[in-house]
Structures are given as C-alpha cells and as structure tokens.
mmCIF file of C-alpha atoms in Angstrom:
data_model
loop_
_atom_site.group_PDB
_atom_site.id
_atom_site.type_symbol
_atom_site.label_atom_id
_atom_site.label_comp_id
_atom_site.label_asym_id
_atom_site.label_seq_id
_atom_site.Cartn_x
_atom_site.Cartn_y
_atom_site.Cartn_z
ATOM 1 C CA MET A 1 37.928 125.332 65.747
ATOM 2 C CA TRP A 2 41.353 126.611 64.855
ATOM 3 C CA VAL A 3 42.707 130.178 64.538
ATOM 4 C CA TYR A 4 45.400 130.969 61.989
ATOM 5 C CA GLU A 5 48.447 132.846 63.139
ATOM 6 C CA LYS A 6 50.264 134.833 60.463
ATOM 7 C CA LYS A 7 53.725 133.792 61.390
ATOM 8 C CA LEU A 8 55.959 130.710 61.179
ATOM 9 C CA GLN A 9 56.715 128.938 64.401
ATOM 10 C CA TYR A 10 60.401 129.277 63.721
ATOM 11 C CA PRO A 11 62.210 131.332 60.931
ATOM 12 C CA VAL A 12 62.773 129.579 57.565
ATOM 13 C CA ARG A 13 65.597 131.102 55.528
ATOM 14 C CA VAL A 14 67.006 129.704 52.335
ATOM 15 C CA SER A 15 70.612 130.250 51.115
ATOM 16 C CA ASN A 16 70.045 129.354 47.368
ATOM 17 C CA CYS A 17 67.488 128.189 44.873
ATOM 18 C CA ASN A 18 67.838 124.430 45.221
ATOM 19 C CA PRO A 19 65.016 122.304 43.749
ATOM 20 C CA ARG A 20 66.921 119.074 44.392
ATOM 21 C CA LEU A 21 66.899 119.745 48.141
ATOM 22 C CA ALA A 22 63.190 120.579 47.912
ATOM 23 C CA LYS A 23 62.566 117.212 46.285
ATOM 24 C CA TYR A 24 63.989 115.504 49.365
ATOM 25 C CA LEU A 25 62.259 117.766 51.855
ATOM 26 C CA ILE A 26 58.852 116.769 50.386
ATOM 27 C CA GLU A 27 59.319 113.570 52.381
ATOM 28 C CA GLN A 28 58.394 115.509 55.485
ATOM 29 C CA TYR A 29 55.471 117.192 53.732
ATOM 30 C CA GLY A 30 53.520 114.275 52.361
ATOM 31 C CA GLY A 31 55.559 111.233 53.377
ATOM 32 C CA ALA A 32 54.601 108.377 55.733
ATOM 33 C CA ASP A 33 56.376 109.965 58.742
ATOM 34 C CA GLY A 34 55.876 113.559 57.607
ATOM 35 C CA GLU A 35 54.129 116.450 59.248
ATOM 36 C CA LEU A 36 50.740 116.026 57.528
ATOM 37 C CA ALA A 37 50.589 112.404 58.655
ATOM 38 C CA ALA A 38 51.535 113.478 62.200
ATOM 39 C CA ALA A 39 48.921 116.222 62.409
ATOM 40 C CA LEU A 40 46.094 114.106 61.004
ATOM 41 C CA ARG A 41 47.077 111.093 63.073
ATOM 42 C CA TYR A 42 46.982 112.899 66.474
ATOM 43 C CA LEU A 43 43.981 115.094 65.799
ATOM 44 C CA ASN A 44 41.961 111.992 64.709
ATOM 45 C CA GLN A 45 43.058 109.788 67.591
ATOM 46 C CA ARG A 46 42.105 112.290 70.217
ATOM 47 C CA TYR A 47 38.351 111.667 70.019
ATOM 48 C CA THR A 48 38.600 108.204 71.577
ATOM 49 C CA ILE A 49 41.710 108.632 73.759
ATOM 50 C CA PRO A 50 41.204 108.955 77.565
ATOM 51 C CA ASP A 51 40.442 112.453 78.792
ATOM 52 C CA LYS A 52 43.839 112.825 80.503
ATOM 53 C CA VAL A 53 45.738 112.890 77.201
ATOM 54 C CA ILE A 54 43.208 114.632 74.881
ATOM 55 C CA GLY A 55 44.927 117.959 75.571
ATOM 56 C CA LEU A 56 48.329 116.637 74.629
ATOM 57 C CA LEU A 57 47.143 115.124 71.365
ATOM 58 C CA THR A 58 45.280 118.351 70.481
ATOM 59 C CA ASP A 59 48.286 120.515 71.216
ATOM 60 C CA ILE A 60 50.914 118.416 69.533
ATOM 61 C CA GLY A 61 48.620 117.779 66.564
ATOM 62 C CA THR A 62 48.201 121.552 66.259
ATOM 63 C CA GLU A 63 51.957 122.191 66.438
ATOM 64 C CA GLU A 64 52.403 119.663 63.606
ATOM 65 C CA PHE A 65 50.478 122.001 61.283
ATOM 66 C CA ALA A 66 52.984 124.740 62.174
ATOM 67 C CA HIS A 67 55.752 122.347 61.182
ATOM 68 C CA LEU A 68 53.896 121.489 57.976
ATOM 69 C CA GLU A 69 53.835 125.208 57.132
ATOM 70 C CA MET A 70 57.618 125.422 57.791
ATOM 71 C CA ILE A 71 58.320 122.537 55.420
ATOM 72 C CA ALA A 72 56.033 124.070 52.833
ATOM 73 C CA THR A 73 57.888 127.352 53.201
ATOM 74 C CA MET A 74 61.239 125.598 52.648
ATOM 75 C CA VAL A 75 59.983 123.800 49.519
ATOM 76 C CA TYR A 76 58.349 127.003 48.149
ATOM 77 C CA LYS A 77 61.481 129.144 48.717
ATOM 78 C CA LEU A 78 63.811 126.512 47.318
ATOM 79 C CA THR A 79 61.851 126.149 44.049
ATOM 80 C CA LYS A 80 60.187 129.487 43.445
ATOM 81 C CA ASP A 81 62.987 130.799 41.153
ATOM 82 C CA ALA A 82 63.741 127.545 39.440
ATOM 83 C CA THR A 83 63.346 127.334 35.734
ATOM 84 C CA PRO A 84 61.491 124.318 34.195
ATOM 85 C CA GLN A 85 64.911 123.060 33.081
ATOM 86 C CA GLN A 86 66.312 123.299 36.583
ATOM 87 C CA MET A 87 63.260 121.388 37.915
ATOM 88 C CA VAL A 88 63.913 118.626 35.326
ATOM 89 C CA ALA A 89 67.636 118.513 36.233
ATOM 90 C CA ALA A 90 66.737 118.209 39.924
ATOM 91 C CA GLY A 91 64.486 115.186 39.243
ATOM 92 C CA LEU A 92 61.298 117.173 39.542
ATOM 93 C CA GLY A 93 60.339 116.984 35.857
ATOM 94 C CA GLU A 94 57.389 114.648 36.595
ATOM 95 C CA HIS A 95 56.334 116.973 39.387
ATOM 96 C CA TYR A 96 56.565 119.984 37.107
ATOM 97 C CA ALA A 97 54.534 118.299 34.390
ATOM 98 C CA ASN A 98 51.625 117.778 36.782
ATOM 99 C CA HIS A 99 51.858 120.631 39.238
ATOM 100 C CA ASP A 100 54.100 123.403 37.833
ATOM 101 C CA GLY A 101 55.629 124.969 40.946
ATOM 102 C CA ALA A 102 52.678 124.073 43.215
ATOM 103 C CA LEU A 103 53.194 121.985 46.320
ATOM 104 C CA PHE A 104 51.595 118.588 46.537
ATOM 105 C CA TYR A 105 51.184 116.040 49.343
ATOM 106 C CA GLN A 106 53.601 113.377 48.204
ATOM 107 C CA ASN A 107 56.850 111.808 49.490
ATOM 108 C CA ALA A 108 60.304 112.268 48.043
ATOM 109 C CA ALA A 109 59.696 109.491 45.532
ATOM 110 C CA GLY A 110 56.498 111.177 44.342
ATOM 111 C CA ASP A 111 54.008 108.799 45.907
ATOM 112 C CA PRO A 112 50.852 110.669 46.992
ATOM 113 C CA TRP A 113 49.970 110.855 50.686
ATOM 114 C CA THR A 114 47.614 108.148 51.869
ATOM 115 C CA ALA A 115 45.562 107.629 55.016
ATOM 116 C CA THR A 116 47.116 104.105 55.201
ATOM 117 C CA TYR A 117 50.227 105.842 56.645
ATOM 118 C CA ILE A 118 48.328 106.429 59.869
ATOM 119 C CA GLN A 119 46.310 104.396 62.283
ATOM 120 C CA ALA A 120 43.622 104.904 64.928
ATOM 121 C CA LYS A 121 43.143 101.730 66.939
ATOM 122 C CA GLY A 122 40.865 102.877 69.662
ATOM 123 C CA ASP A 123 43.282 101.265 72.139
ATOM 124 C CA PRO A 124 45.135 104.094 73.940
ATOM 125 C CA ILE A 125 48.380 102.227 74.430
ATOM 126 C CA ALA A 126 48.484 101.055 70.813
ATOM 127 C CA ASP A 127 47.742 104.531 69.584
ATOM 128 C CA LEU A 128 50.330 106.247 71.830
ATOM 129 C CA TYR A 129 53.024 103.703 71.000
ATOM 130 C CA GLU A 130 52.367 104.417 67.348
ATOM 131 C CA ASP A 131 52.698 108.125 68.077
ATOM 132 C CA ILE A 132 56.046 107.610 69.834
ATOM 133 C CA ALA A 133 57.292 105.545 66.866
ATOM 134 C CA ALA A 134 56.085 108.244 64.475
ATOM 135 C CA GLU A 135 58.070 110.897 66.318
ATOM 136 C CA GLU A 136 61.204 108.758 66.336
ATOM 137 C CA LYS A 137 60.842 108.012 62.621
ATOM 138 C CA ALA A 138 60.333 111.697 61.838
ATOM 139 C CA ARG A 139 63.397 112.528 63.993
ATOM 140 C CA ALA A 140 65.448 110.052 61.991
ATOM 141 C CA THR A 141 64.148 111.453 58.680
ATOM 142 C CA TYR A 142 65.187 114.955 59.760
ATOM 143 C CA GLN A 143 68.679 113.684 60.547
ATOM 144 C CA TRP A 144 68.946 112.096 57.082
ATOM 145 C CA LEU A 145 67.761 115.302 55.524
ATOM 146 C CA ILE A 146 70.342 117.322 57.437
ATOM 147 C CA ASP A 147 72.980 114.831 56.304
ATOM 148 C CA ILE A 148 71.948 115.389 52.654
ATOM 149 C CA SER A 149 71.582 119.145 52.807
ATOM 150 C CA ASP A 150 74.393 121.597 52.332
ATOM 151 C CA ASP A 151 72.218 124.671 52.966
ATOM 152 C CA PRO A 152 73.187 126.093 56.355
ATOM 153 C CA ASP A 153 70.005 128.163 56.642
ATOM 154 C CA ILE A 154 67.780 125.195 55.880
ATOM 155 C CA ASN A 155 69.781 123.039 58.321
ATOM 156 C CA ASP A 156 69.074 125.544 61.093
ATOM 157 C CA SER A 157 65.295 125.082 60.559
ATOM 158 C CA LEU A 158 65.625 121.296 60.151
ATOM 159 C CA ARG A 159 67.551 121.077 63.427
ATOM 160 C CA PHE A 160 64.708 122.905 65.135
ATOM 161 C CA LEU A 161 62.186 120.441 63.754
ATOM 162 C CA ARG A 162 64.352 117.456 64.710
ATOM 163 C CA GLU A 163 64.446 118.644 68.254
ATOM 164 C CA ARG A 164 60.669 119.063 68.349
ATOM 165 C CA GLU A 165 60.287 115.349 67.434
ATOM 166 C CA ILE A 166 62.401 114.450 70.482
ATOM 167 C CA VAL A 167 60.273 116.561 72.816
ATOM 168 C CA HIS A 168 57.015 115.247 71.405
ATOM 169 C CA SER A 169 58.262 111.657 71.856
ATOM 170 C CA MET A 170 59.071 112.437 75.489
ATOM 171 C CA ARG A 171 55.627 113.876 76.126
ATOM 172 C CA PHE A 172 53.951 110.814 74.516
ATOM 173 C CA ARG A 173 56.059 108.515 76.701
ATOM 174 C CA GLU A 174 54.834 110.494 79.711
ATOM 175 C CA ALA A 175 51.253 110.106 78.512
ATOM 176 C CA VAL A 176 51.715 106.322 78.434
ATOM 177 C CA GLU A 177 52.934 106.380 82.009
ATOM 178 C CA ILE A 178 49.967 108.515 83.042
ATOM 179 C CA LEU A 179 47.545 106.029 81.533
ATOM 180 C CA LYS A 180 49.401 102.999 83.025
ATOM 181 C CA GLU A 181 49.309 104.705 86.443
ATOM 182 C CA ASP A 182 45.585 105.307 86.029
ATOM 183 C CA LYS A 183 44.908 101.752 85.095
ATOM 184 C CA GLY A 184 47.014 100.527 88.022
ATOM 185 C CA LYS A 185 45.001 102.675 90.433
ATOM 186 C CA LYS A 186 41.673 101.241 89.316
ATOM 187 C CA LYS A 187 42.754 97.737 90.282
ATOM 188 C CA PHE A 188 42.761 98.599 93.947
ATOM 189 C CA PHE A 189 39.087 99.633 94.075
ATOM 190 C CA MET B 1 50.484 145.277 47.960
ATOM 191 C CA ASN B 2 52.813 144.068 50.686
ATOM 192 C CA LYS B 3 54.018 146.281 53.439
ATOM 193 C CA LYS B 4 57.683 147.282 53.221
ATOM 194 C CA LEU B 5 59.648 145.158 55.679
ATOM 195 C CA ASP B 6 62.445 146.692 57.626
ATOM 196 C CA ASP B 7 64.992 145.209 60.035
ATOM 197 C CA GLU B 8 62.663 145.965 62.913
ATOM 198 C CA TYR B 9 60.003 143.668 61.389
ATOM 199 C CA TYR B 10 62.355 140.689 61.521
ATOM 200 C CA GLN B 11 63.685 141.559 64.966
ATOM 201 C CA LEU B 12 60.210 141.919 66.475
ATOM 202 C CA LEU B 13 58.937 138.817 64.716
ATOM 203 C CA GLU B 14 61.831 136.771 65.997
ATOM 204 C CA GLN B 15 61.190 137.993 69.602
ATOM 205 C CA ILE B 16 57.562 136.931 69.235
ATOM 206 C CA GLN B 17 58.500 133.581 67.828
ATOM 207 C CA ALA B 18 60.882 133.022 70.735
ATOM 208 C CA ALA B 19 58.296 134.035 73.313
ATOM 209 C CA ASP B 20 55.536 131.988 71.681
ATOM 210 C CA PHE B 21 57.850 128.981 71.453
ATOM 211 C CA VAL B 22 58.193 129.028 75.270
ATOM 212 C CA LEU B 23 54.423 128.960 75.435
ATOM 213 C CA VAL B 24 54.163 125.985 73.061
ATOM 214 C CA GLU B 25 56.816 124.096 74.983
ATOM 215 C CA LEU B 26 55.218 124.793 78.352
ATOM 216 C CA THR B 27 51.761 123.906 77.034
ATOM 217 C CA HIS B 28 52.898 120.381 76.098
ATOM 218 C CA TYR B 29 54.851 120.059 79.374
ATOM 219 C CA LEU B 30 51.842 121.191 81.441
ATOM 220 C CA ASP B 31 49.645 118.709 79.563
ATOM 221 C CA THR B 32 51.642 115.947 81.230
ATOM 222 C CA HIS B 33 52.656 117.817 84.370
ATOM 223 C CA PRO B 34 49.525 119.801 85.273
ATOM 224 C CA THR B 35 50.476 120.325 88.906
ATOM 225 C CA ASP B 36 53.895 121.899 88.296
ATOM 226 C CA GLN B 37 53.348 125.371 89.794
ATOM 227 C CA GLN B 38 56.728 126.704 88.669
ATOM 228 C CA ALA B 39 55.972 125.813 85.065
ATOM 229 C CA LEU B 40 52.572 127.385 85.357
ATOM 230 C CA GLN B 41 54.073 130.574 86.717
ATOM 231 C CA GLN B 42 56.529 130.686 83.806
ATOM 232 C CA PHE B 43 53.630 130.097 81.397
ATOM 233 C CA ASN B 44 51.706 133.070 82.847
ATOM 234 C CA GLN B 45 54.796 135.259 82.727
ATOM 235 C CA PHE B 46 55.463 134.478 79.033
ATOM 236 C CA GLN B 47 51.745 134.856 78.126
ATOM 237 C CA LEU B 48 52.033 138.470 79.371
ATOM 238 C CA TYR B 49 55.350 139.001 77.654
ATOM 239 C CA SER B 50 54.047 137.684 74.334
ATOM 240 C CA LYS B 51 51.033 139.974 74.570
ATOM 241 C CA GLN B 52 53.343 142.975 75.148
ATOM 242 C CA LEU B 53 55.460 142.121 72.115
ATOM 243 C CA LYS B 54 52.387 141.736 69.849
ATOM 244 C CA ALA B 55 51.019 145.095 71.099
ATOM 245 C CA VAL B 56 54.222 146.644 69.517
ATOM 246 C CA PHE B 57 54.211 144.548 66.377
ATOM 247 C CA GLU B 58 50.604 144.535 65.251
ATOM 248 C CA PRO B 59 49.940 148.314 64.957
ATOM 249 C CA LYS B 60 52.992 148.523 62.683
ATOM 250 C CA TYR B 61 52.771 145.361 60.622
ATOM 251 C CA GLY B 62 49.174 144.185 60.883
ATOM 252 C CA PRO B 63 47.253 141.587 62.798
ATOM 253 C CA LEU B 64 48.832 138.191 63.550
ATOM 254 C CA LEU B 65 45.694 136.281 64.505
ATOM 255 C CA GLY B 66 42.763 135.617 62.223
ATOM 256 C CA PHE B 67 38.972 135.741 62.804
ATOM 257 C CA GLY B 68 39.173 138.930 64.886
ATOM 258 C CA ASN B 69 41.479 137.546 67.555
ATOM 259 C CA SER B 70 43.970 140.361 67.080
ATOM 260 C CA PRO B 71 42.990 143.952 67.998
ATOM 261 C CA GLY B 72 42.665 146.747 65.431
ATOM 262 C CA GLY B 73 41.398 146.873 61.884
ATOM 263 C CA GLU B 74 38.654 149.371 62.781
ATOM 264 C CA ASN B 75 38.979 151.572 59.729
ATOM 265 C CA LYS B 76 40.875 149.341 57.325
ATOM 266 C CA TRP B 77 40.830 145.603 56.451
ATOM 267 C CA GLU B 78 44.457 144.528 56.916
ATOM 268 C CA TRP B 79 44.093 140.756 57.442
ATOM 269 C CA GLY B 80 43.998 139.837 53.783
ATOM 270 C CA GLN B 81 47.174 141.761 52.976
ATOM 271 C CA GLY B 82 50.590 140.197 52.821
ATOM 272 C CA PRO B 83 53.191 139.458 53.670
ATOM 273 C CA TRP B 84 52.197 135.843 54.409
ATOM 274 C CA PRO B 85 54.645 133.785 56.450
ATOM 275 C CA TRP B 86 56.225 131.969 53.480
ATOM 276 C CA GLN B 87 56.831 135.267 51.713
ATOM 277 C CA VAL B 88 59.205 136.813 54.235
#
C-alpha cells in the first residue's frame, strides 16, 4: 500500500499567472516521457523483475508520484487565476472547453495519456534499458522546458526535477550491472 | 478553513523537505549499494533528524502522514483540513 504525505518533495513557487507555460509543462504530466508514465512504468515492471532490483523500481516509482504532484502544482498555480480569455490566448481554449481549469493527463499538444507510452517486456535488461532511456528523455524534456520558461521560480523546481532524472538514470545503470554480475556468477556453477 | 500560515511554517517545511530529500536519495543509493555502511549510518542519522523536525511541525500545523501514520489527532480530526501541498 501507499501512504500519502501532505507535503511536496521540493517547494513549487510561481512568479506570475502564466497559462502558456502551464500548457508546455503538461508534457511532463501526461506526456510520453512524463511523470505519470514513469511512475506507472516502474511500478508495473517490478512484479516480474529479479528480486535484487524490486526495491529500486518501487522506490523510484514512488518518487515519480511526488514529481507528478510537483508538476500538477505548477500547472495549477500557473492557471488558477487565468480568465477564460487568457486560457484561449495561451492556446488552452480547447482544454478550457472540455475541462475548465481542471488538470488532465495529456501532453503539451493535448493528446491524452496512453499505456502505449510504456512497456513491460518481462526481460529485465530490456525493461531496465527502457527505464534508463525514459529518464534521459525526461531529463532532455526538462531542459527544453527550462529553455522555454522565463519564470525563475518555476525554473528552480524544474532544475530540481531535471537533476532527479540524472540520479535515477545512474541508479538504473547500476541495477543493470548488478543483474549482469549475477548472471555472470551463475555461469561458474 | 485553512490554518493561517506564518513564516515559520515555510521555514520548518523546507527543513523537513531537505531532510527527507536526503532520505529519498540515500534510499535509492542503498538499493544499489546495500553494503555501504557509511551511507547506512547517514540514513539512520537523517531518519532521526527528520523525526525530530516533524515532532516540532505537526503539533503546530497538523499531521503530515495519512492513515494514522502521524501522531496526534486525539480530540480533533485535522487530517482533512488544508492547506494541501498545492495550496501553499
């Protein structure tokens, strides 16, 4: 089971109401390399991954939900004071027509999240290589978002999230080595 | 509805976020380096430190953990009250 903690993993502050920036940040909410995809990917793969890396997939998958909440907080804070006209001007008219100010799992282009973004192959190396790639793609996305954004407060939180992708990628690479080592050992017996 | 939030709330919260971040980071590290005694020692140290910080925060601003995992709430149900993390 999971226990909710009533705090963000890292502070999220917003300088100004900015629905256009929110529209881009949605990429990391419901996009292919976003936090929802990450959390669901790892927490689903862990059932059939070797015991030695179940803990890592569980813990990183859980942290991804904390990142999802940070992105949600950014989007919420950037749009909560926007008028319908400001939403339309920011390119969120279609979103507003369907969802008002509510969040929705979609990417920056408005495509809804889909399970086809993620894979579970049952092959530990294939799964972990996908996980490493996912972290690197998410890191790149955070960099592009930082490049677009002119909100210094949002950029502080985005930089934190970008760094987390780097650490997760490192841990997944170590997990690959642990499994390779294990496989190598078995050959001698 | 929501408790009034003073500067102390944000200061304490940030201290807890910093301490708990160390715990998250060390958890992942220990997942792939389970025999690193120095990391384990640091983990134990920050576990205690985080607990101490929460013992100051929670009586003032309410429980942080759901499903009864935070102490208190004997005479009053505080969990369902704001502020929620995206409201501060």
